[in-house]
mmCIF file of C-alpha atoms and ligand atoms in Angstrom:
data_model
loop_
_atom_site.group_PDB
_atom_site.id
_atom_site.type_symbol
_atom_site.label_atom_id
_atom_site.label_comp_id
_atom_site.label_asym_id
_atom_site.label_seq_id
_atom_site.Cartn_x
_atom_site.Cartn_y
_atom_site.Cartn_z
ATOM 1 C CA MET A 1 -59.445 24.350 21.451
ATOM 2 C CA GLN A 2 -61.927 27.217 21.130
ATOM 3 C CA LYS A 3 -59.381 29.697 22.488
ATOM 4 C CA ALA A 4 -56.689 28.399 20.098
ATOM 5 C CA GLY A 5 -59.111 28.760 17.184
ATOM 6 C CA GLU A 6 -59.868 32.347 18.229
ATOM 7 C CA LEU A 7 -56.185 33.221 18.472
ATOM 8 C CA LEU A 8 -55.625 31.889 14.938
ATOM 9 C CA ARG A 9 -58.584 33.808 13.549
ATOM 10 C CA GLY A 10 -57.223 36.924 15.273
ATOM 11 C CA GLY A 11 -53.934 36.627 13.356
ATOM 12 C CA GLU A 12 -51.853 35.078 16.172
ATOM 13 C CA LEU A 13 -49.471 32.081 15.998
ATOM 14 C CA VAL A 14 -50.432 28.783 17.645
ATOM 15 C CA ALA A 15 -48.242 25.657 17.652
ATOM 16 C CA PHE A 16 -50.140 22.364 17.394
ATOM 17 C CA PRO A 17 -49.466 18.619 17.136
ATOM 18 C CA THR A 18 -49.778 16.563 13.965
ATOM 19 C CA GLU A 19 -48.855 12.881 13.605
ATOM 20 C CA THR A 20 -45.571 13.907 11.919
ATOM 21 C CA VAL A 21 -44.160 16.871 13.868
ATOM 22 C CA TYR A 22 -45.555 19.947 15.636
ATOM 23 C CA GLY A 23 -46.621 22.738 13.299
ATOM 24 C CA LEU A 24 -46.351 26.502 13.837
ATOM 25 C CA GLY A 25 -49.768 27.647 12.694
ATOM 26 C CA ALA A 26 -51.257 30.869 11.371
ATOM 27 C CA ASN A 27 -54.431 31.718 9.453
ATOM 28 C CA GLY A 28 -53.484 30.535 5.957
ATOM 29 C CA LEU A 29 -55.685 33.070 4.206
ATOM 30 C CA ASP A 30 -54.219 36.063 6.087
ATOM 31 C CA GLY A 31 -50.899 37.208 4.597
ATOM 32 C CA GLU A 32 -50.024 39.396 7.617
ATOM 33 C CA ALA A 33 -50.512 36.460 9.996
ATOM 34 C CA ALA A 34 -48.464 34.129 7.787
ATOM 35 C CA LYS A 35 -45.651 36.677 7.715
ATOM 36 C CA LYS A 36 -45.302 36.296 11.508
ATOM 37 C CA ILE A 37 -44.357 32.638 10.992
ATOM 38 C CA TYR A 38 -41.236 33.623 9.046
ATOM 39 C CA GLU A 39 -40.265 36.077 11.793
ATOM 40 C CA ALA A 40 -40.817 33.640 14.665
ATOM 41 C CA LYS A 41 -38.785 30.886 12.966
ATOM 42 C CA GLY A 42 -36.114 33.040 11.364
ATOM 43 C CA ARG A 43 -37.185 31.365 8.113
ATOM 44 C CA PRO A 44 -35.952 32.602 4.722
ATOM 45 C CA SER A 45 -38.867 34.222 2.848
ATOM 46 C CA ASP A 46 -38.280 32.110 -0.296
ATOM 47 C CA ASN A 47 -39.382 28.958 1.569
ATOM 48 C CA PRO A 48 -43.148 28.403 1.183
ATOM 49 C CA LEU A 49 -45.506 27.011 3.857
ATOM 50 C CA ILE A 50 -47.850 24.005 3.895
ATOM 51 C CA LEU A 51 -51.607 24.691 4.208
ATOM 52 C CA HIS A 52 -53.343 22.252 6.573
ATOM 53 C CA VAL A 53 -56.962 21.286 5.915
ATOM 54 C CA ALA A 54 -59.511 19.046 7.645
ATOM 55 C CA SER A 55 -61.524 17.811 4.647
ATOM 56 C CA LEU A 56 -61.148 16.992 0.950
ATOM 57 C CA TYR A 57 -63.669 19.740 0.269
ATOM 58 C CA GLN A 58 -61.373 22.327 1.893
ATOM 59 C CA PHE A 59 -58.467 20.936 -0.191
ATOM 60 C CA LYS A 60 -60.397 21.405 -3.437
ATOM 61 C CA GLU A 61 -61.298 24.974 -2.466
ATOM 62 C CA LEU A 62 -57.613 25.887 -2.251
ATOM 63 C CA SER A 63 -56.480 24.256 -5.476
ATOM 64 C CA GLY A 64 -56.777 24.967 -9.158
ATOM 65 C CA LYS A 65 -57.339 22.066 -11.556
ATOM 66 C CA LEU A 66 -56.239 18.793 -9.945
ATOM 67 C CA SER A 67 -54.409 16.044 -11.848
ATOM 68 C CA ARG A 68 -55.666 12.454 -11.754
ATOM 69 C CA SER A 69 -52.667 11.486 -9.573
ATOM 70 C CA ALA A 70 -53.515 14.196 -7.035
ATOM 71 C CA ILE A 71 -57.057 12.867 -6.698
ATOM 72 C CA LEU A 72 -55.849 9.255 -6.363
ATOM 73 C CA LEU A 73 -53.195 10.153 -3.774
ATOM 74 C CA ALA A 74 -55.591 12.264 -1.699
ATOM 75 C CA GLY A 75 -58.157 9.457 -1.709
ATOM 76 C CA GLU A 76 -55.608 6.837 -0.667
ATOM 77 C CA PHE A 77 -53.319 8.506 1.878
ATOM 78 C CA TRP A 78 -55.366 11.301 3.466
ATOM 79 C CA PRO A 79 -55.795 12.011 6.248
ATOM 80 C CA GLY A 80 -52.122 11.181 6.834
ATOM 81 C CA PRO A 81 -48.409 12.092 6.649
ATOM 82 C CA MET A 82 -48.477 13.266 3.008
ATOM 83 C CA THR A 83 -48.337 16.755 1.445
ATOM 84 C CA LEU A 84 -49.472 17.378 -2.138
ATOM 85 C CA VAL A 85 -48.143 20.216 -4.287
ATOM 86 C CA VAL A 86 -50.970 21.365 -6.573
ATOM 87 C CA LYS A 87 -51.871 24.422 -8.670
ATOM 88 C CA LYS A 88 -53.064 27.143 -6.291
ATOM 89 C CA ASN A 89 -56.198 29.212 -6.528
ATOM 90 C CA LYS A 90 -55.899 32.996 -6.514
ATOM 91 C CA HIS A 91 -57.119 33.587 -2.950
ATOM 92 C CA ILE A 92 -53.987 32.206 -1.339
ATOM 93 C CA PRO A 93 -51.652 34.985 -0.158
ATOM 94 C CA ASP A 94 -48.243 35.160 -1.868
ATOM 95 C CA VAL A 95 -46.366 34.986 1.465
ATOM 96 C CA VAL A 96 -47.758 31.468 1.982
ATOM 97 C CA THR A 97 -46.506 30.158 -1.370
ATOM 98 C CA ALA A 98 -43.392 32.381 -1.543
ATOM 99 C CA GLY A 99 -44.711 33.665 -4.859
ATOM 100 C CA LEU A 100 -44.996 30.229 -6.545
ATOM 101 C CA ASP A 101 -48.061 29.381 -8.647
ATOM 102 C CA THR A 102 -48.413 26.109 -6.721
ATOM 103 C CA VAL A 103 -49.416 25.426 -3.126
ATOM 104 C CA ALA A 104 -48.518 22.586 -0.739
ATOM 105 C CA VAL A 105 -51.544 21.120 1.090
ATOM 106 C CA ARG A 106 -51.793 18.502 3.831
ATOM 107 C CA TYR A 107 -54.765 16.861 5.573
ATOM 108 C CA PRO A 108 -53.277 15.514 8.827
ATOM 109 C CA ALA A 109 -54.675 12.452 10.607
ATOM 110 C CA ASN A 110 -54.036 13.753 14.139
ATOM 111 C CA ARG A 111 -57.389 14.424 15.844
ATOM 112 C CA ASP A 112 -56.229 17.541 17.707
ATOM 113 C CA ALA A 113 -54.940 19.013 14.455
ATOM 114 C CA GLN A 114 -58.249 18.331 12.711
ATOM 115 C CA GLU A 115 -60.244 19.805 15.582
ATOM 116 C CA LEU A 116 -58.064 22.921 15.608
ATOM 117 C CA ILE A 117 -58.452 23.466 11.862
ATOM 118 C CA ARG A 118 -62.223 23.215 12.322
ATOM 119 C CA ALA A 119 -62.174 25.540 15.339
ATOM 120 C CA ALA A 120 -60.169 28.092 13.353
ATOM 121 C CA GLY A 121 -62.560 27.803 10.419
ATOM 122 C CA VAL A 122 -59.732 28.466 7.939
ATOM 123 C CA PRO A 123 -56.856 26.424 6.485
ATOM 124 C CA ILE A 124 -53.827 26.678 8.778
ATOM 125 C CA ALA A 125 -50.468 27.595 7.241
ATOM 126 C CA ALA A 126 -47.769 25.783 9.189
ATOM 127 C CA PRO A 127 -44.133 24.812 8.865
ATOM 128 C CA SER A 128 -42.505 22.662 11.540
ATOM 129 C CA ALA A 129 -42.476 24.566 14.857
ATOM 130 C CA ASN A 130 -38.669 24.753 15.294
ATOM 131 C CA LEU A 131 -36.254 27.634 14.799
ATOM 132 C CA SER A 132 -35.034 27.457 11.213
ATOM 133 C CA GLY A 133 -32.248 24.868 10.913
ATOM 134 C CA SER A 134 -32.769 22.989 14.188
ATOM 135 C CA PRO A 135 -34.416 19.550 14.545
ATOM 136 C CA SER A 136 -38.216 19.545 14.157
ATOM 137 C CA PRO A 137 -40.144 19.354 17.472
ATOM 138 C CA THR A 138 -42.098 16.165 18.214
ATOM 139 C CA ASN A 139 -43.465 17.183 21.632
ATOM 140 C CA ALA A 140 -44.701 20.385 23.281
ATOM 141 C CA ARG A 141 -41.581 20.816 25.424
ATOM 142 C CA ASP A 142 -39.361 20.897 22.324
ATOM 143 C CA VAL A 143 -41.631 23.540 20.780
ATOM 144 C CA LEU A 144 -41.419 25.647 23.936
ATOM 145 C CA GLU A 145 -37.618 25.408 23.886
ATOM 146 C CA ASP A 146 -37.492 27.150 20.483
ATOM 147 C CA MET A 147 -40.638 29.289 20.539
ATOM 148 C CA GLU A 148 -41.080 30.635 24.090
ATOM 149 C CA GLY A 149 -41.903 34.335 23.902
ATOM 150 C CA ARG A 150 -42.374 34.214 20.119
ATOM 151 C CA ILE A 151 -45.892 32.764 19.796
ATOM 152 C CA ALA A 152 -49.321 33.073 21.465
ATOM 153 C CA ALA A 153 -49.957 29.434 22.439
ATOM 154 C CA ILE A 154 -49.004 25.781 22.155
ATOM 155 C CA LEU A 155 -51.654 23.071 21.960
ATOM 156 C CA ASP A 156 -50.098 20.153 23.849
ATOM 157 C CA GLY A 157 -51.157 16.823 22.313
ATOM 158 C CA GLY A 158 -48.288 14.686 23.595
ATOM 159 C CA GLY A 159 -45.733 12.968 21.341
ATOM 160 C CA CYS A 160 -46.050 12.649 17.551
ATOM 161 C CA SER A 161 -46.663 9.064 16.416
ATOM 162 C CA VAL A 162 -44.791 9.208 13.071
ATOM 163 C CA GLY A 163 -42.071 11.624 14.201
ATOM 164 C CA GLY A 164 -40.587 12.560 10.796
ATOM 165 C CA GLU A 165 -42.210 15.065 8.427
ATOM 166 C CA SER A 166 -44.693 14.288 5.680
ATOM 167 C CA THR A 167 -43.796 12.981 2.222
ATOM 168 C CA ILE A 168 -44.039 15.891 -0.243
ATOM 169 C CA ILE A 169 -45.324 14.940 -3.708
ATOM 170 C CA ASP A 170 -45.451 17.268 -6.704
ATOM 171 C CA THR A 171 -48.563 16.428 -8.722
ATOM 172 C CA THR A 172 -48.307 19.365 -11.142
ATOM 173 C CA THR A 173 -45.832 17.815 -13.598
ATOM 174 C CA ASN A 174 -46.446 15.056 -16.165
ATOM 175 C CA ARG A 175 -44.684 12.510 -14.029
ATOM 176 C CA VAL A 176 -45.387 12.697 -10.297
ATOM 177 C CA ALA A 177 -42.238 13.512 -8.282
ATOM 178 C CA ILE A 178 -41.275 12.966 -4.647
ATOM 179 C CA LEU A 179 -39.753 16.241 -3.412
ATOM 180 C CA ARG A 180 -39.146 15.101 0.169
ATOM 181 C CA PRO A 181 -39.266 11.522 1.486
ATOM 182 C CA GLY A 182 -41.393 11.218 4.619
ATOM 183 C CA GLY A 183 -44.075 9.364 6.546
ATOM 184 C CA ILE A 184 -45.662 7.692 3.486
ATOM 185 C CA PRO A 185 -42.931 5.468 1.966
ATOM 186 C CA VAL A 186 -42.110 5.845 -1.749
ATOM 187 C CA GLU A 187 -42.938 2.127 -2.175
ATOM 188 C CA MET A 188 -46.554 2.818 -1.135
ATOM 189 C CA VAL A 189 -46.853 5.724 -3.567
ATOM 190 C CA GLU A 190 -45.508 3.487 -6.349
ATOM 191 C CA GLY A 191 -47.933 0.750 -5.340
ATOM 192 C CA LEU A 192 -50.715 3.169 -6.213
ATOM 193 C CA LEU A 193 -49.307 5.066 -9.221
ATOM 194 C CA GLY A 194 -46.512 2.904 -10.626
ATOM 195 C CA ALA A 195 -42.941 4.269 -10.882
ATOM 196 C CA VAL A 196 -42.519 7.857 -9.688
ATOM 197 C CA GLN A 197 -39.622 10.265 -9.959
ATOM 198 C CA LEU A 198 -37.355 11.095 -7.041
ATOM 199 C CA ASP A 199 -36.223 14.723 -7.111
ATOM 200 C CA PRO A 200 -32.587 14.420 -8.392
ATOM 201 C CA ALA A 201 -31.442 16.670 -5.536
ATOM 202 C CA LEU A 202 -32.468 13.891 -3.099
ATOM 203 C CA GLN A 203 -30.093 11.455 -4.731
ATOM 204 C CA GLY A 204 -27.092 13.645 -4.038
ATOM 205 C CA VAL A 205 -26.858 15.078 -7.590
ATOM 206 C CA GLU A 206 -24.644 18.071 -6.794
ATOM 207 C CA ALA A 207 -25.873 20.651 -9.305
ATOM 208 C CA ALA A 208 -29.550 19.808 -8.883
ATOM 209 C CA VAL A 209 -31.675 22.555 -7.320
ATOM 210 C CA PRO A 210 -34.318 20.947 -5.078
ATOM 211 C CA LYS A 211 -37.883 21.639 -6.159
ATOM 212 C CA ALA A 212 -39.045 21.978 -2.562
ATOM 213 C CA PRO A 213 -37.204 25.217 -1.708
ATOM 214 C CA GLY A 214 -36.745 24.167 1.933
ATOM 215 C CA MET A 215 -34.730 21.105 0.967
ATOM 216 C CA LYS A 216 -31.716 23.196 -0.015
ATOM 217 C CA TYR A 217 -31.062 24.406 3.517
ATOM 218 C CA ARG A 218 -28.984 22.679 6.161
ATOM 219 C CA HIS A 219 -31.590 21.275 8.455
ATOM 220 C CA TYR A 220 -32.394 19.092 11.381
ATOM 221 C CA ALA A 221 -29.011 19.847 12.902
ATOM 222 C CA PRO A 222 -28.371 19.640 16.648
ATOM 223 C CA LYS A 223 -25.557 21.691 18.200
ATOM 224 C CA ALA A 224 -23.410 18.563 18.561
ATOM 225 C CA LYS A 225 -21.491 17.120 15.602
ATOM 226 C CA VAL A 226 -23.336 14.156 14.077
ATOM 227 C CA VAL A 227 -21.338 11.179 12.718
ATOM 228 C CA LEU A 228 -23.040 8.360 10.810
ATOM 229 C CA CYS A 229 -21.793 4.780 11.297
ATOM 230 C CA GLN A 230 -22.888 1.824 9.182
ATOM 231 C CA THR A 231 -22.145 -0.762 11.841
ATOM 232 C CA PHE A 232 -22.417 -1.043 15.598
ATOM 233 C CA GLN A 233 -18.722 -2.127 15.668
ATOM 234 C CA GLU A 234 -17.691 1.230 14.194
ATOM 235 C CA ILE A 235 -19.515 2.990 17.015
ATOM 236 C CA GLY A 236 -17.819 0.825 19.640
ATOM 237 C CA ALA A 237 -14.402 1.710 18.224
ATOM 238 C CA ALA A 238 -15.205 5.440 18.080
ATOM 239 C CA VAL A 239 -16.479 5.467 21.670
ATOM 240 C CA ARG A 240 -13.346 3.675 22.951
ATOM 241 C CA GLU A 241 -11.120 6.120 21.127
ATOM 242 C CA ASN A 242 -12.935 9.118 22.620
ATOM 243 C CA ARG A 243 -12.874 7.747 26.146
ATOM 244 C CA GLY A 244 -9.260 8.831 26.733
ATOM 245 C CA LYS A 245 -10.098 12.359 25.566
ATOM 246 C CA LYS A 246 -12.710 12.834 28.320
ATOM 247 C CA ARG A 247 -15.310 13.966 25.806
ATOM 248 C CA LYS A 248 -19.072 13.783 26.372
ATOM 249 C CA ILE A 249 -20.353 11.400 23.706
ATOM 250 C CA GLY A 250 -23.871 10.572 22.561
ATOM 251 C CA VAL A 251 -24.845 7.373 20.747
ATOM 252 C CA ILE A 252 -28.074 6.490 18.912
ATOM 253 C CA ALA A 253 -27.983 2.791 18.036
ATOM 254 C CA GLN A 254 -29.850 -0.504 18.137
ATOM 255 C CA LYS A 255 -27.970 -1.581 21.275
ATOM 256 C CA ARG A 256 -27.059 0.257 24.470
ATOM 257 C CA VAL A 257 -23.469 1.506 24.785
ATOM 258 C CA VAL A 258 -22.071 1.963 28.286
ATOM 259 C CA GLY A 259 -20.040 4.977 29.392
ATOM 260 C CA CYS A 260 -21.804 7.524 27.185
ATOM 261 C CA PHE A 261 -25.266 9.038 26.651
ATOM 262 C CA SER A 262 -26.877 6.098 24.892
ATOM 263 C CA ARG A 263 -30.285 6.167 23.134
ATOM 264 C CA VAL A 264 -31.681 2.926 21.710
ATOM 265 C CA TYR A 265 -34.065 2.250 18.808
ATOM 266 C CA ARG A 266 -35.508 -1.051 17.557
ATOM 267 C CA ASP A 267 -36.058 -0.402 13.854
ATOM 268 C CA GLY A 268 -36.427 2.295 11.200
ATOM 269 C CA ALA A 269 -39.953 3.193 12.298
ATOM 270 C CA GLU A 270 -38.912 3.728 15.912
ATOM 271 C CA LEU A 271 -35.880 5.760 14.827
ATOM 272 C CA ALA A 272 -38.168 7.934 12.664
ATOM 273 C CA GLU A 273 -40.469 8.487 15.622
ATOM 274 C CA LYS A 274 -37.715 9.346 18.108
ATOM 275 C CA LEU A 275 -34.791 10.784 16.098
ATOM 276 C CA PHE A 276 -35.539 14.499 16.501
ATOM 277 C CA ALA A 277 -36.350 14.125 20.213
ATOM 278 C CA PHE A 278 -33.108 12.134 20.713
ATOM 279 C CA LEU A 279 -31.041 14.845 18.995
ATOM 280 C CA ARG A 280 -32.584 17.615 21.110
ATOM 281 C CA ASP A 281 -32.264 15.547 24.250
ATOM 282 C CA LEU A 282 -28.566 14.812 23.624
ATOM 283 C CA ASP A 283 -27.968 18.533 23.020
ATOM 284 C CA ARG A 284 -29.390 19.217 26.501
ATOM 285 C CA LYS A 285 -26.772 16.794 27.869
ATOM 286 C CA GLN A 286 -24.216 18.953 26.055
ATOM 287 C CA VAL A 287 -22.503 16.095 24.246
ATOM 288 C CA GLU A 288 -19.823 17.073 21.707
ATOM 289 C CA ILE A 289 -20.399 14.284 19.181
ATOM 290 C CA ILE A 290 -23.373 12.028 18.426
ATOM 291 C CA TYR A 291 -22.645 8.698 16.688
ATOM 292 C CA VAL A 292 -25.661 7.274 14.909
ATOM 293 C CA GLU A 293 -26.078 3.695 13.646
ATOM 294 C CA THR A 294 -27.708 4.057 10.223
ATOM 295 C CA VAL A 295 -30.706 2.119 8.826
ATOM 296 C CA LEU A 296 -31.486 0.727 5.356
ATOM 297 C CA GLU A 297 -32.997 3.197 2.906
ATOM 298 C CA THR A 298 -36.232 1.287 2.353
ATOM 299 C CA GLY A 299 -39.698 2.191 3.612
ATOM 300 C CA ILE A 300 -39.561 4.919 6.238
ATOM 301 C CA GLY A 301 -35.740 4.409 6.298
ATOM 302 C CA LEU A 302 -35.366 6.636 3.204
ATOM 303 C CA ALA A 303 -36.844 9.608 5.089
ATOM 304 C CA VAL A 304 -34.777 8.893 8.202
ATOM 305 C CA MET A 305 -31.508 8.720 6.235
ATOM 306 C CA ASN A 306 -32.384 11.915 4.335
ATOM 307 C CA ARG A 307 -32.715 13.774 7.672
ATOM 308 C CA LEU A 308 -29.606 12.134 9.143
ATOM 309 C CA ARG A 309 -27.402 13.109 6.168
ATOM 310 C CA LYS A 310 -28.491 16.721 6.543
ATOM 311 C CA ALA A 311 -27.896 16.656 10.282
ATOM 312 C CA ALA A 312 -24.401 15.225 9.674
ATOM 313 C CA ARG A 313 -23.357 17.821 7.131
HETATM 314 O O1 LIG B 401 -45.037 16.920 8.293
HETATM 315 C C1 LIG B 401 -44.974 18.053 7.819
HETATM 316 O O2 LIG B 401 -44.977 18.260 6.591
HETATM 317 C C2 LIG B 401 -44.878 19.229 8.805
HETATM 318 C C3 LIG B 401 -46.208 19.321 9.559
HETATM 319 C C4 LIG B 401 -46.259 20.511 10.474
HETATM 320 O O3 LIG B 401 -47.265 19.332 8.629
HETATM 321 N N1 LIG B 401 -44.568 20.443 8.127
HETATM 322 C C5 LIG B 401 -43.347 20.704 7.582
HETATM 323 O O4 LIG B 401 -43.246 21.982 7.052
HETATM 324 O O5 LIG B 401 -42.435 19.913 7.544
HETATM 325 P P1 LIG B 401 -41.864 22.659 6.648
HETATM 326 O O6 LIG B 401 -42.204 24.063 6.361
HETATM 327 O O7 LIG B 401 -40.841 22.407 7.687
HETATM 328 O O8 LIG B 401 -41.490 21.974 5.298
HETATM 329 C C6 LIG B 401 -42.279 22.208 4.157
HETATM 330 C C7 LIG B 401 -41.499 21.955 2.886
HETATM 331 C C8 LIG B 401 -40.394 22.940 2.645
HETATM 332 O O9 LIG B 401 -39.240 22.241 2.204
HETATM 333 C C9 LIG B 401 -40.974 23.813 1.517
HETATM 334 O O10 LIG B 401 -39.964 24.352 0.721
HETATM 335 C C10 LIG B 401 -41.837 22.827 0.776
HETATM 336 O O11 LIG B 401 -42.419 22.071 1.796
HETATM 337 N N2 LIG B 401 -42.910 23.477 -0.013
HETATM 338 C C11 LIG B 401 -43.928 24.239 0.432
HETATM 339 N N3 LIG B 401 -44.696 24.697 -0.585
HETATM 340 C C12 LIG B 401 -44.156 24.191 -1.722
HETATM 341 C C13 LIG B 401 -44.483 24.288 -3.110
HETATM 342 N N4 LIG B 401 -45.512 25.008 -3.546
HETATM 343 N N5 LIG B 401 -43.690 23.634 -4.006
HETATM 344 C C14 LIG B 401 -42.641 22.891 -3.572
HETATM 345 N N6 LIG B 401 -42.283 22.775 -2.278
HETATM 346 C C15 LIG B 401 -43.017 23.403 -1.359
HETATM 347 MG MG1 LIG B 402 -39.155 22.117 8.779
#
């Protein structure tokens, strides 16, 4: 932990676990260090990073004036799988925020993440630790697959308990808006604040430009083609049809399917936790197509379906 903190302070990149996905960290107050993140990931420079903190005090130091909603949300859901977009203070380098006058901040619940932030002594700028466009890594092996030779170290904290990324909430507008569904369900946010806005781009409004710049990119995509199926029967039919063609097929569903690479989940929460690892794992088996049984878009299911639609595009 000490060594990882030193590397970060010295301007190097260190990947680390959070309860959502692994992050690719750099000193968030050092523009040169943050720049290395974009290089290592092949990330477009117009896509800002999240600053990770380990206390509410550190959060307040990074922000300008906070809205009442921001204070309520931070008090209720932090530490946890939620990112708040707030007005930034002037010490934050432009590379971190891609030139915006707002900054995204997250206080993760994962103990290793908190300890690392404290060891570094600075907020850690970190996107997910995957190459741009591929599924986010939820274990150290998946980070290594994308980042070997590109970064100084990986802090191995085992698997991520939530598995999907954090919910991103813009608190700088009159009405609070969800920019990316994630680990904290919209229903819980509304339980605290009343009705909130969903970014129109999330509801498939074609012309809408997403307010989280990263949401406009194709994302989360494995090498295999991803096909979404509403019922298990549909999957059965598709697998039978492909059998004659001698294709390698992957299936992610609530029941096991014989004669293909089958991965099983119980419910939306388990699919959220395992989806990215399943997609990477099926790519290693070199399947051509992955059929996925979809879940309802309530609770964590909204975040899961958002990722699946992008993967299937
Ligand atoms: O769970 C997570 O959020 C993980 C872990 C590592 O914390 N991080 C993560 O980072 O998913 P990344 O970079 O893959 O996604 C961050 C998203 C991007 O879509 C980016 O455009 C958006 O946050 N974002 C960052 N700063 C923003 C800002 N000031 N305003 C609006 N969107 C912002
Ligand atoms: Mg990402």
